[in-house]
Amino acid sequence: MLNEMVKKYGAKGKGLSAHDNVIIKGMKALHLLAATAWAGGALSMQALSFLKLSSADPAFAALVGQCLHFVDTWVVMPGLAGCLLTGLFYSTCTSIGFFKFAWIGYKWLISLCAGFWGTVFWGPWGDAWIGLLASRGLDGPLRFVRACILPESMREGALQLAIILSMCLISVYRPLSFRFRSQGWTHEDAGH
């Protein structure tokens, strides 16, 4: 009975049918905890990055750099891993799937990109790739990706915040597709 309830969860795409399902509620709690760690850690890293940039003392900047690595290692990466693992549960054990609905596909795309590029720039590999590509003038796209993962300016921080906010909003609104409904939607509905 409980196993059948898990399999049917999310059949309509909105994920609202978990009334008394302790497995789904438990996974939701773990997913929310992991998402909080991931997003909260990323926002904390933004604050630390701006603190680092505001000081001219190299010893202080080095200490903040160690704090950045610590938060990334023990808050952001475990949060992302938790999101990926709970997402994997939802996608394989329920009817939600991986790309059946727009909001799930978007979350997988952002999460997998963040996991891959976060790991690349967590270690020395990302900066080494930038160094190799810089000599050929091809480092721009990789620098953009680095700015999304490890912002070092207000503009880059705003970009990362927009990505985090988009993940939050997509999780709240859960669009089944990214098309606007043509029937019944007016400018008044959009606030115009």
PDB file of C-alpha atoms in Angstrom:
ATOM      1  CA  MET A   1       0.000   0.000   0.000  1.00  0.00           C
ATOM      2  CA  LEU A   2       2.683   2.518   1.038  1.00  0.00           C
ATOM      3  CA  ASN A   3       4.930   1.475  -1.859  1.00  0.00           C
ATOM      4  CA  GLU A   4       2.051   2.025  -4.304  1.00  0.00           C
ATOM      5  CA  MET A   5       1.449   5.490  -2.815  1.00  0.00           C
ATOM      6  CA  VAL A   6       5.122   6.383  -3.402  1.00  0.00           C
ATOM      7  CA  LYS A   7       4.944   5.237  -7.030  1.00  0.00           C
ATOM      8  CA  LYS A   8       1.817   7.304  -7.707  1.00  0.00           C
ATOM      9  CA  TYR A   9       3.181  10.459  -6.087  1.00  0.00           C
ATOM     10  CA  GLY A  10       3.413  13.323  -8.559  1.00  0.00           C
ATOM     11  CA  ALA A  11       1.350  11.723 -11.309  1.00  0.00           C
ATOM     12  CA  LYS A  12      -0.283  15.068 -12.065  1.00  0.00           C
ATOM     13  CA  GLY A  13       2.995  16.961 -11.971  1.00  0.00           C
ATOM     14  CA  LYS A  14       2.352  19.184  -9.007  1.00  0.00           C
ATOM     15  CA  GLY A  15       3.321  16.712  -6.294  1.00  0.00           C
ATOM     16  CA  LEU A  16       0.325  17.499  -4.098  1.00  0.00           C
ATOM     17  CA  SER A  17      -0.891  13.975  -3.340  1.00  0.00           C
ATOM     18  CA  ALA A  18       1.228  13.010  -0.304  1.00  0.00           C
ATOM     19  CA  HIS A  19      -1.515  13.211   2.348  1.00  0.00           C
ATOM     20  CA  ASP A  20      -0.350  10.618   4.882  1.00  0.00           C
ATOM     21  CA  ASN A  21       2.671   9.200   3.100  1.00  0.00           C
ATOM     22  CA  VAL A  22       5.505   9.230   5.644  1.00  0.00           C
ATOM     23  CA  ILE A  23       8.117   8.292   3.030  1.00  0.00           C
ATOM     24  CA  ILE A  24       7.280  11.238   0.768  1.00  0.00           C
ATOM     25  CA  LYS A  25       7.002  13.641   3.722  1.00  0.00           C
ATOM     26  CA  GLY A  26      10.347  12.419   5.071  1.00  0.00           C
ATOM     27  CA  MET A  27      11.992  12.864   1.671  1.00  0.00           C
ATOM     28  CA  LYS A  28      10.464  16.343   1.362  1.00  0.00           C
ATOM     29  CA  ALA A  29      11.955  17.260   4.732  1.00  0.00           C
ATOM     30  CA  LEU A  30      15.396  15.962   3.685  1.00  0.00           C
ATOM     31  CA  HIS A  31      15.120  17.739   0.335  1.00  0.00           C
ATOM     32  CA  LEU A  32      14.204  21.036   2.010  1.00  0.00           C
ATOM     33  CA  LEU A  33      17.078  20.685   4.488  1.00  0.00           C
ATOM     34  CA  ALA A  34      19.520  19.982   1.660  1.00  0.00           C
ATOM     35  CA  ALA A  35      18.186  22.865  -0.448  1.00  0.00           C
ATOM     36  CA  THR A  36      18.472  25.206   2.526  1.00  0.00           C
ATOM     37  CA  ALA A  37      22.097  24.168   3.066  1.00  0.00           C
ATOM     38  CA  TRP A  38      22.916  24.549  -0.634  1.00  0.00           C
ATOM     39  CA  ALA A  39      21.259  27.943  -1.127  1.00  0.00           C
ATOM     40  CA  GLY A  40      22.161  29.274   2.323  1.00  0.00           C
ATOM     41  CA  GLY A  41      25.766  28.197   1.912  1.00  0.00           C
ATOM     42  CA  ALA A  42      25.942  29.815  -1.526  1.00  0.00           C
ATOM     43  CA  LEU A  43      24.559  33.080  -0.140  1.00  0.00           C
ATOM     44  CA  SER A  44      27.000  32.882   2.781  1.00  0.00           C
ATOM     45  CA  MET A  45      29.826  32.434   0.306  1.00  0.00           C
ATOM     46  CA  GLN A  46      28.671  35.585  -1.489  1.00  0.00           C
ATOM     47  CA  ALA A  47      28.849  37.513   1.776  1.00  0.00           C
ATOM     48  CA  LEU A  48      32.310  36.111   2.517  1.00  0.00           C
ATOM     49  CA  SER A  49      33.498  36.959  -0.999  1.00  0.00           C
ATOM     50  CA  PHE A  50      32.419  40.581  -0.588  1.00  0.00           C
ATOM     51  CA  LEU A  51      34.104  40.672   2.837  1.00  0.00           C
ATOM     52  CA  LYS A  52      37.297  39.386   1.205  1.00  0.00           C
ATOM     53  CA  LEU A  53      37.114  42.053  -1.515  1.00  0.00           C
ATOM     54  CA  SER A  54      36.551  44.829   1.036  1.00  0.00           C
ATOM     55  CA  SER A  55      39.874  44.265   2.785  1.00  0.00           C
ATOM     56  CA  ALA A  56      43.324  45.262   1.581  1.00  0.00           C
ATOM     57  CA  ASP A  57      45.042  42.973   4.120  1.00  0.00           C
ATOM     58  CA  PRO A  58      46.401  39.880   2.301  1.00  0.00           C
ATOM     59  CA  ALA A  59      46.447  37.789   5.506  1.00  0.00           C
ATOM     60  CA  PHE A  60      42.769  38.578   6.109  1.00  0.00           C
ATOM     61  CA  ALA A  61      41.926  37.778   2.491  1.00  0.00           C
ATOM     62  CA  ALA A  62      43.712  34.417   2.822  1.00  0.00           C
ATOM     63  CA  LEU A  63      41.762  33.625   5.996  1.00  0.00           C
ATOM     64  CA  VAL A  64      38.461  34.491   4.303  1.00  0.00           C
ATOM     65  CA  GLY A  65      39.538  32.298   1.360  1.00  0.00           C
ATOM     66  CA  GLN A  66      39.938  29.385   3.773  1.00  0.00           C
ATOM     67  CA  CYS A  67      36.475  30.129   5.192  1.00  0.00           C
ATOM     68  CA  LEU A  68      35.051  30.134   1.657  1.00  0.00           C
ATOM     69  CA  HIS A  69      36.542  26.720   0.965  1.00  0.00           C
ATOM     70  CA  PHE A  70      35.262  25.426   4.319  1.00  0.00           C
ATOM     71  CA  VAL A  71      31.675  26.599   3.680  1.00  0.00           C
ATOM     72  CA  ASP A  72      31.799  25.206   0.148  1.00  0.00           C
ATOM     73  CA  THR A  73      33.122  21.842   1.387  1.00  0.00           C
ATOM     74  CA  TRP A  74      30.933  21.340   4.447  1.00  0.00           C
ATOM     75  CA  VAL A  75      27.706  23.228   3.620  1.00  0.00           C
ATOM     76  CA  VAL A  76      27.244  23.855  -0.111  1.00  0.00           C
ATOM     77  CA  MET A  77      28.499  20.576  -1.552  1.00  0.00           C
ATOM     78  CA  PRO A  78      26.676  18.345   0.987  1.00  0.00           C
ATOM     79  CA  GLY A  79      23.513  20.396   0.400  1.00  0.00           C
ATOM     80  CA  LEU A  80      23.828  19.927  -3.351  1.00  0.00           C
ATOM     81  CA  ALA A  81      24.555  16.214  -2.895  1.00  0.00           C
ATOM     82  CA  GLY A  82      21.467  15.918  -0.685  1.00  0.00           C
ATOM     83  CA  CYS A  83      19.342  17.651  -3.332  1.00  0.00           C
ATOM     84  CA  LEU A  84      20.675  15.330  -6.024  1.00  0.00           C
ATOM     85  CA  LEU A  85      20.099  12.203  -3.918  1.00  0.00           C
ATOM     86  CA  THR A  86      16.568  13.142  -2.860  1.00  0.00           C
ATOM     87  CA  GLY A  87      15.850  14.255  -6.440  1.00  0.00           C
ATOM     88  CA  LEU A  88      17.099  10.887  -7.635  1.00  0.00           C
ATOM     89  CA  PHE A  89      14.651   9.215  -5.238  1.00  0.00           C
ATOM     90  CA  TYR A  90      11.764  11.337  -6.547  1.00  0.00           C
ATOM     91  CA  SER A  91      12.704  10.756 -10.182  1.00  0.00           C
ATOM     92  CA  THR A  92      13.198   7.001  -9.932  1.00  0.00           C
ATOM     93  CA  CYS A  93      10.713   5.913  -7.253  1.00  0.00           C
ATOM     94  CA  THR A  94       7.739   8.162  -8.036  1.00  0.00           C
ATOM     95  CA  SER A  95       5.856   9.037 -11.205  1.00  0.00           C
ATOM     96  CA  ILE A  96       7.605  12.434 -11.431  1.00  0.00           C
ATOM     97  CA  GLY A  97      10.460  11.156 -13.605  1.00  0.00           C
ATOM     98  CA  PHE A  98      13.474  13.170 -14.727  1.00  0.00           C
ATOM     99  CA  PHE A  99      12.146  15.412 -17.502  1.00  0.00           C
ATOM    100  CA  LYS A 100       8.411  14.656 -17.577  1.00  0.00           C
ATOM    101  CA  PHE A 101       7.563  18.143 -16.293  1.00  0.00           C
ATOM    102  CA  ALA A 102       9.280  21.457 -17.021  1.00  0.00           C
ATOM    103  CA  TRP A 103       9.976  22.295 -13.385  1.00  0.00           C
ATOM    104  CA  ILE A 104      11.663  18.957 -12.728  1.00  0.00           C
ATOM    105  CA  GLY A 105      13.790  19.190 -15.891  1.00  0.00           C
ATOM    106  CA  TYR A 106      14.888  22.713 -14.970  1.00  0.00           C
ATOM    107  CA  LYS A 107      15.869  21.623 -11.457  1.00  0.00           C
ATOM    108  CA  TRP A 108      17.871  18.680 -12.839  1.00  0.00           C
ATOM    109  CA  LEU A 109      19.630  20.908 -15.375  1.00  0.00           C
ATOM    110  CA  ILE A 110      20.668  23.505 -12.792  1.00  0.00           C
ATOM    111  CA  SER A 111      21.572  20.905 -10.155  1.00  0.00           C
ATOM    112  CA  LEU A 112      23.727  18.798 -12.473  1.00  0.00           C
ATOM    113  CA  CYS A 113      25.487  21.874 -13.866  1.00  0.00           C
ATOM    114  CA  ALA A 114      26.087  23.183 -10.345  1.00  0.00           C
ATOM    115  CA  GLY A 115      27.401  19.793  -9.243  1.00  0.00           C
ATOM    116  CA  PHE A 116      29.769  19.423 -12.172  1.00  0.00           C
ATOM    117  CA  TRP A 117      31.059  23.003 -12.303  1.00  0.00           C
ATOM    118  CA  GLY A 118      31.065  23.343  -8.516  1.00  0.00           C
ATOM    119  CA  THR A 119      33.336  20.307  -8.290  1.00  0.00           C
ATOM    120  CA  VAL A 120      35.563  21.616 -11.082  1.00  0.00           C
ATOM    121  CA  PHE A 121      36.030  24.984  -9.343  1.00  0.00           C
ATOM    122  CA  TRP A 122      36.132  23.480  -5.835  1.00  0.00           C
ATOM    123  CA  GLY A 123      39.432  21.922  -6.806  1.00  0.00           C
ATOM    124  CA  PRO A 124      42.279  23.418  -8.837  1.00  0.00           C
ATOM    125  CA  TRP A 125      41.026  22.067 -12.163  1.00  0.00           C
ATOM    126  CA  GLY A 126      38.761  24.966 -13.172  1.00  0.00           C
ATOM    127  CA  ASP A 127      41.407  27.643 -12.746  1.00  0.00           C
ATOM    128  CA  ALA A 128      43.918  25.427 -14.564  1.00  0.00           C
ATOM    129  CA  TRP A 129      41.480  25.095 -17.501  1.00  0.00           C
ATOM    130  CA  ILE A 130      41.004  28.871 -17.540  1.00  0.00           C
ATOM    131  CA  GLY A 131      44.802  29.299 -17.622  1.00  0.00           C
ATOM    132  CA  LEU A 132      45.102  26.909 -20.579  1.00  0.00           C
ATOM    133  CA  LEU A 133      42.270  28.543 -22.506  1.00  0.00           C
ATOM    134  CA  ALA A 134      43.386  32.128 -21.751  1.00  0.00           C
ATOM    135  CA  SER A 135      46.473  31.753 -23.944  1.00  0.00           C
ATOM    136  CA  ARG A 136      44.148  30.988 -26.877  1.00  0.00           C
ATOM    137  CA  GLY A 137      41.593  33.675 -25.986  1.00  0.00           C
ATOM    138  CA  LEU A 138      38.912  31.055 -25.310  1.00  0.00           C
ATOM    139  CA  ASP A 139      38.534  31.520 -21.560  1.00  0.00           C
ATOM    140  CA  GLY A 140      35.419  33.757 -21.631  1.00  0.00           C
ATOM    141  CA  PRO A 141      32.724  31.048 -21.359  1.00  0.00           C
ATOM    142  CA  LEU A 142      34.588  29.270 -18.574  1.00  0.00           C
ATOM    143  CA  ARG A 143      35.063  32.558 -16.685  1.00  0.00           C
ATOM    144  CA  PHE A 144      31.301  33.151 -16.993  1.00  0.00           C
ATOM    145  CA  VAL A 145      30.566  29.706 -15.527  1.00  0.00           C
ATOM    146  CA  ARG A 146      33.065  30.394 -12.722  1.00  0.00           C
ATOM    147  CA  ALA A 147      31.286  33.684 -11.998  1.00  0.00           C
ATOM    148  CA  CYS A 148      27.994  31.787 -11.598  1.00  0.00           C
ATOM    149  CA  ILE A 149      29.605  29.324  -9.172  1.00  0.00           C
ATOM    150  CA  LEU A 150      32.036  31.590  -7.274  1.00  0.00           C
ATOM    151  CA  PRO A 151      30.951  35.234  -7.649  1.00  0.00           C
ATOM    152  CA  GLU A 152      33.611  37.860  -7.031  1.00  0.00           C
ATOM    153  CA  SER A 153      31.681  41.047  -7.817  1.00  0.00           C
ATOM    154  CA  MET A 154      28.246  42.489  -7.119  1.00  0.00           C
ATOM    155  CA  ARG A 155      27.183  41.739 -10.704  1.00  0.00           C
ATOM    156  CA  GLU A 156      28.297  38.110 -10.468  1.00  0.00           C
ATOM    157  CA  GLY A 157      26.660  37.820  -7.046  1.00  0.00           C
ATOM    158  CA  ALA A 158      23.400  39.134  -8.498  1.00  0.00           C
ATOM    159  CA  LEU A 159      23.629  36.515 -11.275  1.00  0.00           C
ATOM    160  CA  GLN A 160      24.095  33.698  -8.775  1.00  0.00           C
ATOM    161  CA  LEU A 161      21.287  35.075  -6.612  1.00  0.00           C
ATOM    162  CA  ALA A 162      19.001  35.123  -9.671  1.00  0.00           C
ATOM    163  CA  ILE A 163      19.799  31.452 -10.337  1.00  0.00           C
ATOM    164  CA  ILE A 164      19.122  30.546  -6.696  1.00  0.00           C
ATOM    165  CA  LEU A 165      15.876  32.545  -6.755  1.00  0.00           C
ATOM    166  CA  SER A 166      14.821  30.854 -10.002  1.00  0.00           C
ATOM    167  CA  MET A 167      15.292  27.444  -8.355  1.00  0.00           C
ATOM    168  CA  CYS A 168      13.191  28.577  -5.407  1.00  0.00           C
ATOM    169  CA  LEU A 169      10.435  29.998  -7.615  1.00  0.00           C
ATOM    170  CA  ILE A 170      10.323  26.989  -9.919  1.00  0.00           C
ATOM    171  CA  SER A 171       9.935  24.776  -6.836  1.00  0.00           C
ATOM    172  CA  VAL A 172       7.056  26.896  -5.543  1.00  0.00           C
ATOM    173  CA  TYR A 173       5.115  27.475  -8.775  1.00  0.00           C
ATOM    174  CA  ARG A 174       5.944  24.133 -10.450  1.00  0.00           C
ATOM    175  CA  PRO A 175       4.925  24.885 -14.045  1.00  0.00           C
ATOM    176  CA  LEU A 176       4.091  21.741 -15.983  1.00  0.00           C
ATOM    177  CA  SER A 177       5.459  23.433 -19.121  1.00  0.00           C
ATOM    178  CA  PHE A 178       7.076  26.767 -19.887  1.00  0.00           C
ATOM    179  CA  ARG A 179       4.276  27.848 -22.252  1.00  0.00           C
ATOM    180  CA  PHE A 180       1.796  30.523 -21.188  1.00  0.00           C
ATOM    181  CA  ARG A 181      -1.811  29.427 -21.377  1.00  0.00           C
ATOM    182  CA  SER A 182      -3.466  31.382 -24.144  1.00  0.00           C
ATOM    183  CA  GLN A 183      -6.967  30.810 -22.833  1.00  0.00           C
ATOM    184  CA  GLY A 184      -8.090  33.013 -19.988  1.00  0.00           C
ATOM    185  CA  TRP A 185      -4.757  34.803 -19.458  1.00  0.00           C
ATOM    186  CA  THR A 186      -4.999  38.572 -19.713  1.00  0.00           C
ATOM    187  CA  HIS A 187      -2.767  41.539 -18.973  1.00  0.00           C
ATOM    188  CA  GLU A 188      -4.742  42.066 -15.757  1.00  0.00           C
ATOM    189  CA  ASP A 189      -3.639  38.611 -14.578  1.00  0.00           C
ATOM    190  CA  ALA A 190      -0.022  39.652 -15.078  1.00  0.00           C
ATOM    191  CA  GLY A 191      -0.490  42.807 -13.019  1.00  0.00           C
ATOM    192  CA  HIS A 192      -0.522  45.269 -15.947  1.00  0.00           C
TER     193      HIS A 192
END
